Amino acid sequence: MHSASPRPASFAFHGPLHGLVKVPGDKSISHRSLMLSALAIGQSRISGLLEGEDVLATAAAMRAMGARIERNGDGEWIVHGVGVGGLLQPANALDMGNSGTSTRLLMGLVASHAIQATFIGDASLSQRPMGRVIDPLSLTGAEFNASPGGRLPLMVRGLCPAVPIRYRLPVASAQVKSAVLLAGLNTPGITEVIEPVPTRDHSERMLAGFGADISVETDAQGVRHIRLVGEAELQPQQIEVPGDPSSAAFPIVAALITPGSEVTVTHVGMNPTRTGIFRMLEAMGANLRYSNERTVGGEPVADITARHSALTGIAVPPDVAPSMIDEFPVFFVAASTAQGRTTTSGLDELRVKESDRLALMATGLTAIGAQIEEREDGLVIDGSGGEPLAGGATITSALDHRIAMSFAVAGHNVRHAITVDDVSPIATSFPTFEAMLAELANA
Ligand code: S3P
């Protein structure tokens, strides 16, 4: 797990970025592919799995609860599932490291098994609210003993058979939706999640792919009703994980803001619940081209070519937020060198990610010379009109991989190098990030 001592790194303009790169597998899909494979009966095979610390934490937890998970010489992951209902009591606390997705989804799985598990994590994860999953899972009959404020370390005692629930999401969160659905897998009857604001739908797609009886209906108000029939039997699958659009956003924004650049990222997941970042960059005038569009494992995929572009500020509609929720840090970087004003709102959720991303991005961007107003639920950014920012500051990444990567990208359009105080958290989601940037700079 992430225990490395802080590793600072500096980022500066070294000329245009060129080349063709592949980003690692989608983090959300990687977590789900391990969990569902571990609950199928028999052997599943996963290629393109993200081998970042967060996903490895999920793999370790599923092993600790009885699944056999191995990586073969070709980089393929082989999972021997225990069947829904077959999870075993873990002998030790489950160390989730920095991973909120692992924690919240696994809490759902444990909730409907007759086992007990303790979840622990790093300093960042231990600050994050778990009440949002404790609330619905308590309704199923699971018991929780959490640290003050509903935080880690926390203990879950599952109930089997659990009670099926009908739950309306009070916050737009794919993690909460998925935790309830995963608890529903081993629960008799129908578990229903009512989702007023659509969020990433990888759980729904993958549950259907594994043969679960799941239906999604959108009512006249645009509200999604997701119904899962419990005591499911999952069939083992062969899964190909597409590249993570959240990771692709970094080289794409780097190319857009660095004069003379043209970068192609291949095999990027294009699920519409994830691609708000590309739509908003295009609305700012970004030159993005999509090619080789195809479907991989039930998910749309494309290659994306980004060319340096003159960007213009926009008002980001708050309803786009869930489809680019993890991309706001790097989007703020793009807005900082655009022409004119960019406004964002409805982003309260950014304050409870791996860090308070509104506060850290506002502080860091201001320190490198950007014009930022921090509001309670968003940032207002007056861009430099394409001029490089001053740079020259040291940025605190606060155990947040996306803060570290966003300022690494910002470093490509500054007059004086930016130092990020600790880039080691990047290994949670994008272990090849620095090598990729170096490759694009030297091509
Ligand atoms: C994720 C959902 C999002 C996202 C996170 C991954 C998922 O979190 O920020 O990185 O895989 O379900 P929320 O559910 O808290 O919005």
mmCIF file of C-alpha atoms in Angstrom, residues 144-289:
data_model
loop_
_atom_site.group_PDB
_atom_site.id
_atom_site.type_symbol
_atom_site.label_atom_id
_atom_site.label_comp_id
_atom_site.label_asym_id
_atom_site.label_seq_id
_atom_site.Cartn_x
_atom_site.Cartn_y
_atom_site.Cartn_z
ATOM 1 C CA PHE A 144 -21.573 -0.326 11.390
ATOM 2 C CA ASN A 145 -19.143 0.861 13.947
ATOM 3 C CA ALA A 146 -17.397 3.894 12.455
ATOM 4 C CA SER A 147 -14.929 6.483 13.717
ATOM 5 C CA PRO A 148 -16.387 9.911 14.577
ATOM 6 C CA GLY A 149 -18.039 11.612 11.605
ATOM 7 C CA GLY A 150 -18.721 8.264 9.909
ATOM 8 C CA ARG A 151 -15.086 7.848 8.953
ATOM 9 C CA LEU A 152 -12.445 5.113 8.776
ATOM 10 C CA PRO A 153 -11.393 2.987 10.555
ATOM 11 C CA LEU A 154 -14.808 1.387 10.503
ATOM 12 C CA MET A 155 -16.242 -2.055 11.056
ATOM 13 C CA VAL A 156 -19.103 -3.576 9.051
ATOM 14 C CA ARG A 157 -21.086 -6.574 10.257
ATOM 15 C CA GLY A 158 -23.085 -7.972 7.346
ATOM 16 C CA LEU A 159 -26.512 -9.578 7.572
ATOM 17 C CA CYS A 160 -27.530 -12.634 5.555
ATOM 18 C CA PRO A 161 -30.226 -12.725 4.372
ATOM 19 C CA ALA A 162 -30.255 -8.928 4.120
ATOM 20 C CA VAL A 163 -33.345 -6.812 3.523
ATOM 21 C CA PRO A 164 -33.893 -5.522 -0.042
ATOM 22 C CA ILE A 165 -34.246 -1.749 -0.153
ATOM 23 C CA ARG A 166 -35.565 0.918 -2.481
ATOM 24 C CA TYR A 167 -33.199 3.842 -2.139
ATOM 25 C CA ARG A 168 -33.287 7.317 -3.673
ATOM 26 C CA LEU A 169 -29.774 8.743 -3.908
ATOM 27 C CA PRO A 170 -29.547 12.003 -1.943
ATOM 28 C CA VAL A 171 -26.189 12.801 -3.592
ATOM 29 C CA ALA A 172 -25.115 12.099 -7.185
ATOM 30 C CA SER A 173 -22.659 9.314 -6.463
ATOM 31 C CA ALA A 174 -21.823 6.237 -8.509
ATOM 32 C CA GLN A 175 -20.074 4.819 -5.457
ATOM 33 C CA VAL A 176 -23.220 4.953 -3.334
ATOM 34 C CA LYS A 177 -25.348 3.582 -6.185
ATOM 35 C CA SER A 178 -22.863 0.737 -6.678
ATOM 36 C CA ALA A 179 -22.579 -0.069 -2.963
ATOM 37 C CA VAL A 180 -26.371 -0.535 -2.757
ATOM 38 C CA LEU A 181 -26.481 -2.636 -5.949
ATOM 39 C CA LEU A 182 -23.576 -4.822 -4.821
ATOM 40 C CA ALA A 183 -25.301 -5.410 -1.481
ATOM 41 C CA GLY A 184 -28.391 -6.344 -3.506
ATOM 42 C CA LEU A 185 -26.537 -9.154 -5.282
ATOM 43 C CA ASN A 186 -26.748 -11.435 -2.222
ATOM 44 C CA THR A 187 -30.119 -10.142 -0.989
ATOM 45 C CA PRO A 188 -33.406 -11.924 -1.692
ATOM 46 C CA GLY A 189 -35.926 -9.905 -3.734
ATOM 47 C CA ILE A 190 -35.495 -6.685 -5.688
ATOM 48 C CA THR A 191 -33.080 -3.934 -4.711
ATOM 49 C CA GLU A 192 -33.924 -0.626 -6.360
ATOM 50 C CA VAL A 193 -31.775 2.479 -6.653
ATOM 51 C CA ILE A 194 -33.473 5.682 -7.755
ATOM 52 C CA GLU A 195 -31.016 8.036 -9.393
ATOM 53 C CA PRO A 196 -32.257 11.586 -10.038
ATOM 54 C CA VAL A 197 -28.950 12.717 -11.599
ATOM 55 C CA PRO A 198 -27.222 10.138 -13.817
ATOM 56 C CA THR A 199 -23.724 9.072 -12.771
ATOM 57 C CA ARG A 200 -21.244 6.648 -14.343
ATOM 58 C CA ASP A 201 -23.094 3.451 -15.191
ATOM 59 C CA HIS A 202 -20.265 0.900 -15.269
ATOM 60 C CA SER A 203 -21.835 -1.164 -12.473
ATOM 61 C CA GLU A 204 -25.118 -1.506 -14.341
ATOM 62 C CA ARG A 205 -23.379 -2.415 -17.604
ATOM 63 C CA MET A 206 -21.056 -4.932 -15.995
ATOM 64 C CA LEU A 207 -23.717 -6.558 -13.821
ATOM 65 C CA ALA A 208 -25.762 -7.151 -16.981
ATOM 66 C CA GLY A 209 -22.635 -8.498 -18.703
ATOM 67 C CA PHE A 210 -22.118 -11.016 -15.874
ATOM 68 C CA GLY A 211 -25.700 -12.224 -16.329
ATOM 69 C CA ALA A 212 -27.398 -10.514 -13.375
ATOM 70 C CA ASP A 213 -31.099 -9.726 -13.763
ATOM 71 C CA ILE A 214 -30.891 -5.918 -13.803
ATOM 72 C CA SER A 215 -33.095 -3.360 -15.514
ATOM 73 C CA VAL A 216 -32.787 0.384 -15.930
ATOM 74 C CA GLU A 217 -35.800 2.528 -16.650
ATOM 75 C CA THR A 218 -35.780 6.298 -17.088
ATOM 76 C CA ASP A 219 -39.084 7.918 -16.082
ATOM 77 C CA ALA A 220 -40.753 11.012 -17.551
ATOM 78 C CA GLN A 221 -38.766 13.256 -15.174
ATOM 79 C CA GLY A 222 -35.472 11.778 -16.389
ATOM 80 C CA VAL A 223 -34.993 9.881 -13.121
ATOM 81 C CA ARG A 224 -33.316 6.475 -13.491
ATOM 82 C CA HIS A 225 -34.790 3.446 -11.689
ATOM 83 C CA ILE A 226 -32.276 0.619 -11.450
ATOM 84 C CA ARG A 227 -33.701 -2.700 -10.289
ATOM 85 C CA LEU A 228 -31.588 -5.728 -9.468
ATOM 86 C CA VAL A 229 -33.000 -9.165 -8.685
ATOM 87 C CA GLY A 230 -31.019 -10.590 -5.797
ATOM 88 C CA GLU A 231 -29.429 -13.922 -5.041
ATOM 89 C CA ALA A 232 -27.880 -13.573 -8.450
ATOM 90 C CA GLU A 233 -25.755 -16.180 -10.176
ATOM 91 C CA LEU A 234 -22.926 -14.482 -12.010
ATOM 92 C CA GLN A 235 -21.283 -16.180 -14.993
ATOM 93 C CA PRO A 236 -17.515 -15.804 -15.364
ATOM 94 C CA GLN A 237 -16.436 -13.402 -18.107
ATOM 95 C CA GLN A 238 -13.547 -12.374 -20.314
ATOM 96 C CA ILE A 239 -13.172 -8.621 -19.782
ATOM 97 C CA GLU A 240 -11.122 -6.067 -21.683
ATOM 98 C CA VAL A 241 -10.779 -2.854 -19.682
ATOM 99 C CA PRO A 242 -10.722 0.312 -21.844
ATOM 100 C CA GLY A 243 -8.271 3.142 -21.158
ATOM 101 C CA ASP A 244 -9.346 5.555 -18.435
ATOM 102 C CA PRO A 245 -10.807 8.816 -19.815
ATOM 103 C CA SER A 246 -9.942 10.420 -16.463
ATOM 104 C CA SER A 247 -6.277 9.582 -17.083
ATOM 105 C CA ALA A 248 -6.471 10.514 -20.786
ATOM 106 C CA ALA A 249 -7.611 14.000 -19.760
ATOM 107 C CA PHE A 250 -4.076 14.798 -18.501
ATOM 108 C CA PRO A 251 -2.076 14.328 -21.744
ATOM 109 C CA ILE A 252 -4.994 15.834 -23.685
ATOM 110 C CA VAL A 253 -5.045 19.054 -21.634
ATOM 111 C CA ALA A 254 -1.222 19.126 -21.703
ATOM 112 C CA ALA A 255 -1.336 19.082 -25.526
ATOM 113 C CA LEU A 256 -4.105 21.701 -25.673
ATOM 114 C CA ILE A 257 -2.198 24.236 -23.537
ATOM 115 C CA THR A 258 1.343 23.621 -24.826
ATOM 116 C CA PRO A 259 2.084 25.534 -28.064
ATOM 117 C CA GLY A 260 2.985 23.364 -31.051
ATOM 118 C CA SER A 261 1.703 20.106 -29.517
ATOM 119 C CA GLU A 262 -0.235 17.238 -31.050
ATOM 120 C CA VAL A 263 -0.890 14.107 -28.994
ATOM 121 C CA THR A 264 -2.975 11.005 -29.674
ATOM 122 C CA VAL A 265 -4.273 8.869 -26.813
ATOM 123 C CA THR A 266 -5.453 5.462 -27.984
ATOM 124 C CA HIS A 267 -8.153 3.159 -26.635
ATOM 125 C CA VAL A 268 -9.926 5.729 -24.429
ATOM 126 C CA GLY A 269 -13.246 4.802 -22.814
ATOM 127 C CA MET A 270 -15.997 7.028 -24.261
ATOM 128 C CA ASN A 271 -18.919 6.075 -22.033
ATOM 129 C CA PRO A 272 -21.129 9.210 -22.175
ATOM 130 C CA THR A 273 -21.382 9.246 -18.362
ATOM 131 C CA ARG A 274 -17.614 9.951 -18.339
ATOM 132 C CA THR A 275 -16.888 12.245 -21.282
ATOM 133 C CA GLY A 276 -18.134 15.620 -20.021
ATOM 134 C CA ILE A 277 -14.504 16.820 -19.945
ATOM 135 C CA PHE A 278 -14.089 16.376 -23.696
ATOM 136 C CA ARG A 279 -17.428 18.056 -24.456
ATOM 137 C CA MET A 280 -16.542 21.054 -22.254
ATOM 138 C CA LEU A 281 -13.042 21.392 -23.718
ATOM 139 C CA GLU A 282 -14.583 21.358 -27.201
ATOM 140 C CA ALA A 283 -17.053 24.031 -26.085
ATOM 141 C CA MET A 284 -13.954 26.111 -25.225
ATOM 142 C CA GLY A 285 -12.605 25.607 -28.742
ATOM 143 C CA ALA A 286 -10.362 22.571 -28.206
ATOM 144 C CA ASN A 287 -9.284 20.804 -31.361
ATOM 145 C CA LEU A 288 -10.098 17.156 -30.525
ATOM 146 C CA ARG A 289 -10.479 14.447 -33.163
#
